[in-house]
Coordinates of C-alpha atoms in Angstrom, one line a residue:
X1 CA -76.9 196.6 40.4
X2 CA -78.4 199.9 39.2
X3 CA -77.3 201.7 36.0
X4 CA -75.8 204.5 38.0
X5 CA -73.8 202.0 40.1
X6 CA -72.6 200.3 36.9
X7 CA -71.5 203.6 35.4
X8 CA -69.7 204.5 38.7
X9 CA -67.8 201.2 38.7
X10 CA -66.7 201.8 35.1
X11 CA -65.8 205.5 35.2
X12 CA -64.9 206.0 38.9
X13 CA -63.6 202.7 40.2
X14 CA -62.4 202.4 43.8
X15 CA -60.1 200.2 45.8
X16 CA -61.3 197.7 48.4
X17 CA -60.0 198.5 51.9
X18 CA -60.2 196.0 54.7
X19 CA -61.3 197.1 58.1
X20 CA -61.7 195.3 61.4
X21 CA -64.4 196.7 63.6
X22 CA -64.6 195.6 67.2
X23 CA -66.0 196.6 70.5
X24 CA -65.0 196.1 74.1
X25 CA -65.1 192.4 74.8
X26 CA -66.2 191.5 71.3
X27 CA -64.3 189.7 68.6
X28 CA -63.2 191.7 65.5
X29 CA -65.5 191.6 62.6
X30 CA -63.9 192.0 59.1
X31 CA -65.5 194.1 56.4
X32 CA -64.6 196.1 53.3
X33 CA -65.5 199.4 51.9
X34 CA -64.6 201.1 48.6
X35 CA -62.1 204.0 48.8
X36 CA -61.6 206.4 45.8
X37 CA -58.9 205.2 43.5
X38 CA -55.8 207.5 43.4
X39 CA -55.3 207.1 39.6
X40 CA -58.7 208.1 38.3
X41 CA -57.2 210.5 35.8
X42 CA -55.0 207.9 34.2
X43 CA -57.8 205.3 34.3
X44 CA -60.4 207.6 32.6
X45 CA -57.9 208.8 29.9
X46 CA -56.9 205.2 29.1
X47 CA -60.5 204.0 29.0
X48 CA -61.5 206.9 26.7
X49 CA -58.6 206.4 24.3
X50 CA -59.1 202.6 24.0
X51 CA -62.8 202.9 23.6
X52 CA -62.6 205.6 20.9
X53 CA -59.8 203.6 19.1
X54 CA -61.9 200.4 19.2
X55 CA -65.0 202.2 17.8
X56 CA -63.0 203.9 15.1
X57 CA -61.9 200.6 13.5
X58 CA -65.4 199.8 12.1
X59 CA -65.9 203.2 10.3
X60 CA -62.4 203.1 9.0
X61 CA -63.0 199.7 7.5
X62 CA -66.2 201.0 5.9
X63 CA -64.5 204.0 4.5
X64 CA -61.2 202.5 3.3
X65 CA -61.8 198.7 3.4
X66 CA -60.4 196.0 5.6
X67 CA -57.1 196.1 3.8
X68 CA -56.4 199.4 5.6
X69 CA -58.4 198.7 8.8
X70 CA -58.5 194.9 9.3
X71 CA -60.4 193.5 12.3
X72 CA -57.1 192.2 13.8
X73 CA -56.3 195.9 14.5
X74 CA -58.5 195.5 17.5
X75 CA -56.3 192.8 19.1
X76 CA -53.7 195.2 20.7
X77 CA -56.5 197.5 21.9
X78 CA -58.2 194.6 23.6
X79 CA -55.0 193.2 25.1
X80 CA -54.0 196.6 26.4
X81 CA -57.3 196.9 28.2
X82 CA -56.8 193.5 29.8
X83 CA -53.3 194.6 31.1
X84 CA -54.1 198.1 32.3
X85 CA -57.9 198.4 33.0
X86 CA -60.2 196.8 35.5
X87 CA -62.9 194.3 34.6
X88 CA -65.9 196.7 34.2
X89 CA -63.8 199.0 32.0
X90 CA -62.5 196.0 30.0
X91 CA -66.2 195.1 29.3
X92 CA -66.7 198.6 27.7
X93 CA -63.7 198.2 25.5
X94 CA -64.8 194.7 24.5
X95 CA -68.3 196.0 23.7
X96 CA -66.8 198.8 21.5
X97 CA -64.6 196.2 19.8
X98 CA -67.5 194.0 19.1
X99 CA -69.4 196.8 17.4
X100 CA -66.4 197.5 15.2
X101 CA -65.9 193.8 14.5
X102 CA -69.5 193.3 13.4
X103 CA -69.2 196.4 11.2
X104 CA -66.2 194.9 9.4
X105 CA -68.3 191.9 8.6
X106 CA -70.5 194.0 6.3
X107 CA -67.4 195.1 4.4
X108 CA -65.6 191.8 4.1
X109 CA -65.9 188.7 6.3
X110 CA -62.5 188.0 8.0
X111 CA -63.5 184.9 10.0
X112 CA -59.9 183.9 10.9
X113 CA -59.2 187.3 12.3
X114 CA -62.5 187.4 14.2
X115 CA -61.6 184.0 15.7
X116 CA -58.3 185.4 16.9
X117 CA -60.1 188.4 18.4
X118 CA -62.3 186.1 20.4
X119 CA -59.2 184.4 21.9
X120 CA -57.6 187.7 22.6
X121 CA -60.8 188.9 24.3
X122 CA -60.8 185.8 26.5
X123 CA -57.2 186.4 27.4
X124 CA -57.9 190.0 28.3
X125 CA -60.7 189.0 30.6
X126 CA -58.5 186.4 32.2
X127 CA -55.7 188.9 32.8
X128 CA -58.1 191.4 34.3
X129 CA -59.7 188.8 36.5
X130 CA -56.3 187.6 37.8
X131 CA -55.2 191.1 38.6
X132 CA -58.5 191.9 40.3
X133 CA -58.0 188.9 42.5
X134 CA -54.8 190.4 44.1
X135 CA -55.9 194.0 43.8
X136 CA -53.0 195.1 41.6
X137 CA -53.8 196.7 38.3
X138 CA -51.7 197.7 35.3
X139 CA -48.1 196.6 35.2
X140 CA -47.4 197.1 38.9
X141 CA -48.0 193.5 39.5
X142 CA -45.0 192.5 37.4
X143 CA -42.8 195.0 39.2
X144 CA -44.0 193.6 42.6
X145 CA -43.0 190.1 41.5
X146 CA -39.6 191.3 40.5
X147 CA -39.1 193.0 43.8
X148 CA -40.2 189.9 45.7
X149 CA -37.8 187.8 43.7
X150 CA -34.9 190.2 44.5
X151 CA -35.9 190.2 48.2
X152 CA -35.8 186.4 48.3
X153 CA -32.5 186.3 46.4
X154 CA -31.0 188.7 49.0
X155 CA -32.4 186.6 51.8
X156 CA -31.1 183.3 50.5
X157 CA -27.4 184.3 50.7
X158 CA -24.8 183.7 53.4
X159 CA -22.7 186.7 54.4
X160 CA -19.0 186.7 53.4
X161 CA -17.1 184.4 55.7
X162 CA -13.5 184.9 57.0
X163 CA -10.5 183.5 55.3
X164 CA -10.2 179.7 55.2
X165 CA -13.9 179.3 55.0
X166 CA -16.1 178.8 52.0
X167 CA -19.8 178.7 51.4
X168 CA -22.2 177.9 48.5
X169 CA -26.0 178.1 48.2
X170 CA -28.0 176.5 45.4
X171 CA -31.8 176.8 45.2
X172 CA -34.0 175.6 42.4
X173 CA -37.8 176.3 42.2
X174 CA -40.2 173.7 40.7
X175 CA -40.5 174.0 36.9
X176 CA -42.5 176.9 35.8
X177 CA -42.3 178.8 39.1
X178 CA -40.6 182.1 39.7
X179 CA -39.6 181.1 43.2
X180 CA -40.4 178.2 45.6
X181 CA -41.0 177.2 49.2
X182 CA -37.4 176.5 50.2
X183 CA -35.5 179.4 51.7
X184 CA -32.5 180.2 53.8
X185 CA -32.0 182.8 56.6
X186 CA -28.5 183.5 58.1
X187 CA -26.7 185.8 60.4
X188 CA -23.0 186.4 61.0
X189 CA -22.0 188.2 64.2
X190 CA -18.3 188.4 65.0
X191 CA -17.0 184.8 64.4
X192 CA -20.4 183.1 64.9
X193 CA -22.5 182.0 62.0
X194 CA -26.1 181.0 62.4
X195 CA -28.3 179.8 59.6
X196 CA -31.6 177.9 59.1
X197 CA -32.7 176.1 55.9
X198 CA -36.5 175.9 55.8
X199 CA -38.9 174.0 53.6
X200 CA -42.5 175.0 53.3
X201 CA -44.8 172.2 52.1
X202 CA -46.0 172.6 48.6
X203 CA -44.0 173.6 45.6
X204 CA -43.3 176.5 43.3
X205 CA -45.6 179.6 43.5
X206 CA -48.1 177.6 45.6
X207 CA -45.6 177.7 48.5
X208 CA -43.7 180.8 47.6
X209 CA -46.0 183.3 49.3
X210 CA -45.7 181.4 52.6
X211 CA -42.0 181.1 52.2
X212 CA -41.6 184.9 51.6
X213 CA -43.7 185.7 54.7
X214 CA -41.9 183.2 56.9
X215 CA -38.4 184.2 55.7
X216 CA -38.8 187.7 57.3
X217 CA -40.2 186.3 60.5
X218 CA -37.6 183.5 60.9
X219 CA -34.8 185.9 59.9
X220 CA -35.9 188.3 62.7
X221 CA -36.0 185.4 65.2
X222 CA -32.6 184.3 64.2
X223 CA -31.2 187.7 65.1
X224 CA -33.2 188.2 68.3
X225 CA -33.4 185.0 70.2
X226 CA -30.6 182.7 71.6
X227 CA -29.7 179.8 69.3
X228 CA -31.3 177.2 71.6
X229 CA -34.6 179.1 71.4
X230 CA -34.7 179.5 67.6
X231 CA -36.7 176.4 66.7
X232 CA -39.1 176.7 69.7
X233 CA -39.7 180.4 68.8
X234 CA -40.5 179.5 65.2
X235 CA -42.8 176.7 66.4
X236 CA -44.7 179.1 68.8
X237 CA -45.1 181.6 65.9
X238 CA -46.6 179.0 63.6
X239 CA -48.9 177.7 66.3
X240 CA -50.2 181.2 67.0
X241 CA -50.8 181.8 63.3
X242 CA -52.6 178.4 62.9
X243 CA -50.3 177.6 60.0
X244 CA -51.8 174.7 58.1
X245 CA -48.8 173.9 55.9
X246 CA -46.1 171.6 57.1
X247 CA -42.8 173.5 57.8
X248 CA -39.5 171.8 58.4
X249 CA -36.2 173.4 59.2
X250 CA -32.6 172.7 60.2
X251 CA -30.7 175.1 62.3
X252 CA -26.9 175.5 62.4
X253 CA -24.8 177.4 65.0
X254 CA -21.2 177.5 63.9
X255 CA -18.1 179.0 65.6
X256 CA -15.8 180.1 62.8
X257 CA -12.8 180.4 65.1
X258 CA -12.8 176.9 66.4
X259 CA -15.0 175.1 63.9
X260 CA -17.3 173.8 66.7
X261 CA -21.0 173.6 65.7
X262 CA -24.4 172.4 66.8
X263 CA -27.3 171.4 64.6
X264 CA -31.0 170.9 65.5
X265 CA -33.4 169.4 63.0
X266 CA -37.2 169.8 62.9
X267 CA -38.6 167.2 60.5
X268 CA -35.9 168.1 58.0
X269 CA -33.4 165.9 56.1
X270 CA -30.3 165.5 58.3
X271 CA -27.1 167.6 57.9
X272 CA -24.1 165.7 56.5
X273 CA -20.5 166.3 57.5
X274 CA -17.6 165.5 55.2
X275 CA -14.4 164.3 57.0
X276 CA -11.4 165.3 54.9
X277 CA -9.2 162.8 56.7
X278 CA -11.2 159.7 55.8
X279 CA -12.9 161.1 52.7
X280 CA -16.4 160.1 53.9
X281 CA -19.7 161.8 54.4
X282 CA -21.5 161.1 57.7
X283 CA -25.1 162.2 58.3
X284 CA -26.0 163.8 61.6
X285 CA -28.3 162.1 64.1
X286 CA -30.2 165.3 65.0
X287 CA -33.9 164.7 64.5
X288 CA -37.2 166.1 65.7
X289 CA -40.8 166.8 64.8
X290 CA -41.8 169.4 62.1
X291 CA -42.6 172.9 63.2
X292 CA -46.1 174.1 63.9
X293 CA -47.5 170.6 64.8
X294 CA -47.7 170.8 68.5
X295 CA -46.4 172.9 71.4
X296 CA -44.0 172.1 74.3
X297 CA -41.6 170.3 71.9
X298 CA -37.8 170.0 72.3
X299 CA -35.4 169.7 69.5
X300 CA -32.2 168.1 70.8
X301 CA -28.9 169.5 69.3
X302 CA -26.0 167.4 68.0
X303 CA -22.5 168.9 68.1
X304 CA -19.4 168.4 66.1
X305 CA -16.3 170.1 64.9
X306 CA -15.2 171.2 61.4
X307 CA -11.5 170.7 60.9
X308 CA -9.4 171.6 57.9
X309 CA -10.7 170.0 54.8
X310 CA -14.1 169.2 56.4
X311 CA -17.5 170.4 55.1
X312 CA -21.2 170.5 56.1
X313 CA -24.0 170.0 53.7
X314 CA -27.6 171.0 54.4
X315 CA -30.4 169.9 52.0
X316 CA -34.1 169.9 51.5
X317 CA -36.1 166.8 50.5
X318 CA -36.6 168.1 47.0
X319 CA -33.2 166.5 46.4
X320 CA -34.5 163.0 47.1
X321 CA -35.4 162.4 43.5
X322 CA -38.9 161.3 42.4
X323 CA -40.6 158.8 44.6
X324 CA -37.4 158.0 46.6
X325 CA -37.7 157.2 50.3
X326 CA -35.5 159.3 52.7
X327 CA -32.9 156.7 53.3
X328 CA -32.4 155.8 49.6
X329 CA -32.5 159.5 48.7
X330 CA -29.9 160.5 51.3
X331 CA -27.6 157.6 50.2
X332 CA -27.9 158.7 46.6
X333 CA -27.1 162.3 47.5
X334 CA -24.1 161.4 49.6
X335 CA -22.8 159.3 46.8
X336 CA -23.1 162.1 44.3
X337 CA -21.6 164.5 46.8
X338 CA -18.2 162.9 46.4
X339 CA -18.0 164.9 43.1
X340 CA -18.1 168.1 45.2
X341 CA -14.9 167.0 46.9
X342 CA -13.1 166.3 43.7
X343 CA -14.0 169.7 42.3
X344 CA -13.3 171.7 45.4
X345 CA -16.9 172.2 46.6
X346 CA -17.5 174.6 43.7
X347 CA -20.1 172.7 41.7
X348 CA -23.0 172.8 44.1
X349 CA -25.5 174.0 41.6
X350 CA -24.5 171.2 39.2
X351 CA -25.2 168.6 41.9
X352 CA -28.7 170.1 42.6
X353 CA -29.5 169.9 38.9
X354 CA -28.3 166.4 38.6
X355 CA -30.0 164.7 41.6
X356 CA -33.0 166.9 42.4
X357 CA -36.7 165.9 42.1
X358 CA -37.8 167.8 39.0
X359 CA -41.3 168.1 40.4
X360 CA -40.4 169.9 43.6
X361 CA -38.3 172.8 45.0
X362 CA -34.7 171.9 45.9
X363 CA -32.0 173.6 48.0
X364 CA -28.5 172.7 49.0
X365 CA -26.2 174.7 51.4
X366 CA -22.5 173.8 51.7
X367 CA -20.0 175.3 54.1
X368 CA -16.4 174.1 54.2
X369 CA -13.1 174.8 55.9
X370 CA -9.7 174.9 54.1

């Protein structure tokens, strides 16, 4: 890299733009080019201010002593550069900070503060590198995460149901994750409720990006294709994409007037129905292969009726508990689910916290009729 190119990258950074060039009868070829950044003025002003501020600490320490201008003063300057600047510009601020830090050594060695500065500098470089990886700079990345979380929160809700019907949704991401790979899509039209509970393999943030993308697609399919074509359409979409992650789903089609429903299961834990008359939970026999594995697959539906006092429970395998096999895990959940009946189906979140696998995402959907 030439000196002029290095200066350009520092003073006039650009944004990578992906383009796909192709010709008649030829496959598309991906490439990138650098487009001028739209916030050059802000970038240049911030770089100038931080660099001057970093360079000023050394002379101030010489003039007034480290009591008035200690080396640790450089820490917020370095950290701000890591949050708001790009990697080449961060390097300039770090170089200016290093000059000032060395200057303060001649006044009074503050080895503990210098050690802290080294750690802060490493953190700033790590932040800049992480933001460069996604192409989002400054604090916009945090805002984007908040918007994504709000979008998932809105998606994972069931519309208000008519009188005599209740619903609860409880989702818990893996520890340390903002959101996970379990999601719900639903649609209420007149007196017909359709919903699908989906589990993307992986956990936490590792699966969240796939879950967010699929939630929009699956939600669109739920609203645009007949109920019997929902799982096949989802399967076709995943096969076209070449999805490498395992995706399981359970689809419910419920008539809120009569209580008649059908369920279809694609590699997912079975739906369980609570019968108010006998006070027992009964798992559905609906079963089928996971989505995106092979084409020309049929997922048979199993029907039933929800009477007064009955309920349906949909879960993901994060509720199995650590190292539990499906049969044992399901028995455990159905045993714990009796507490839901005693408390009027209102403590769904409590059940998830009590039985879930703390190393995986978990979800539980409950619909009941009174």
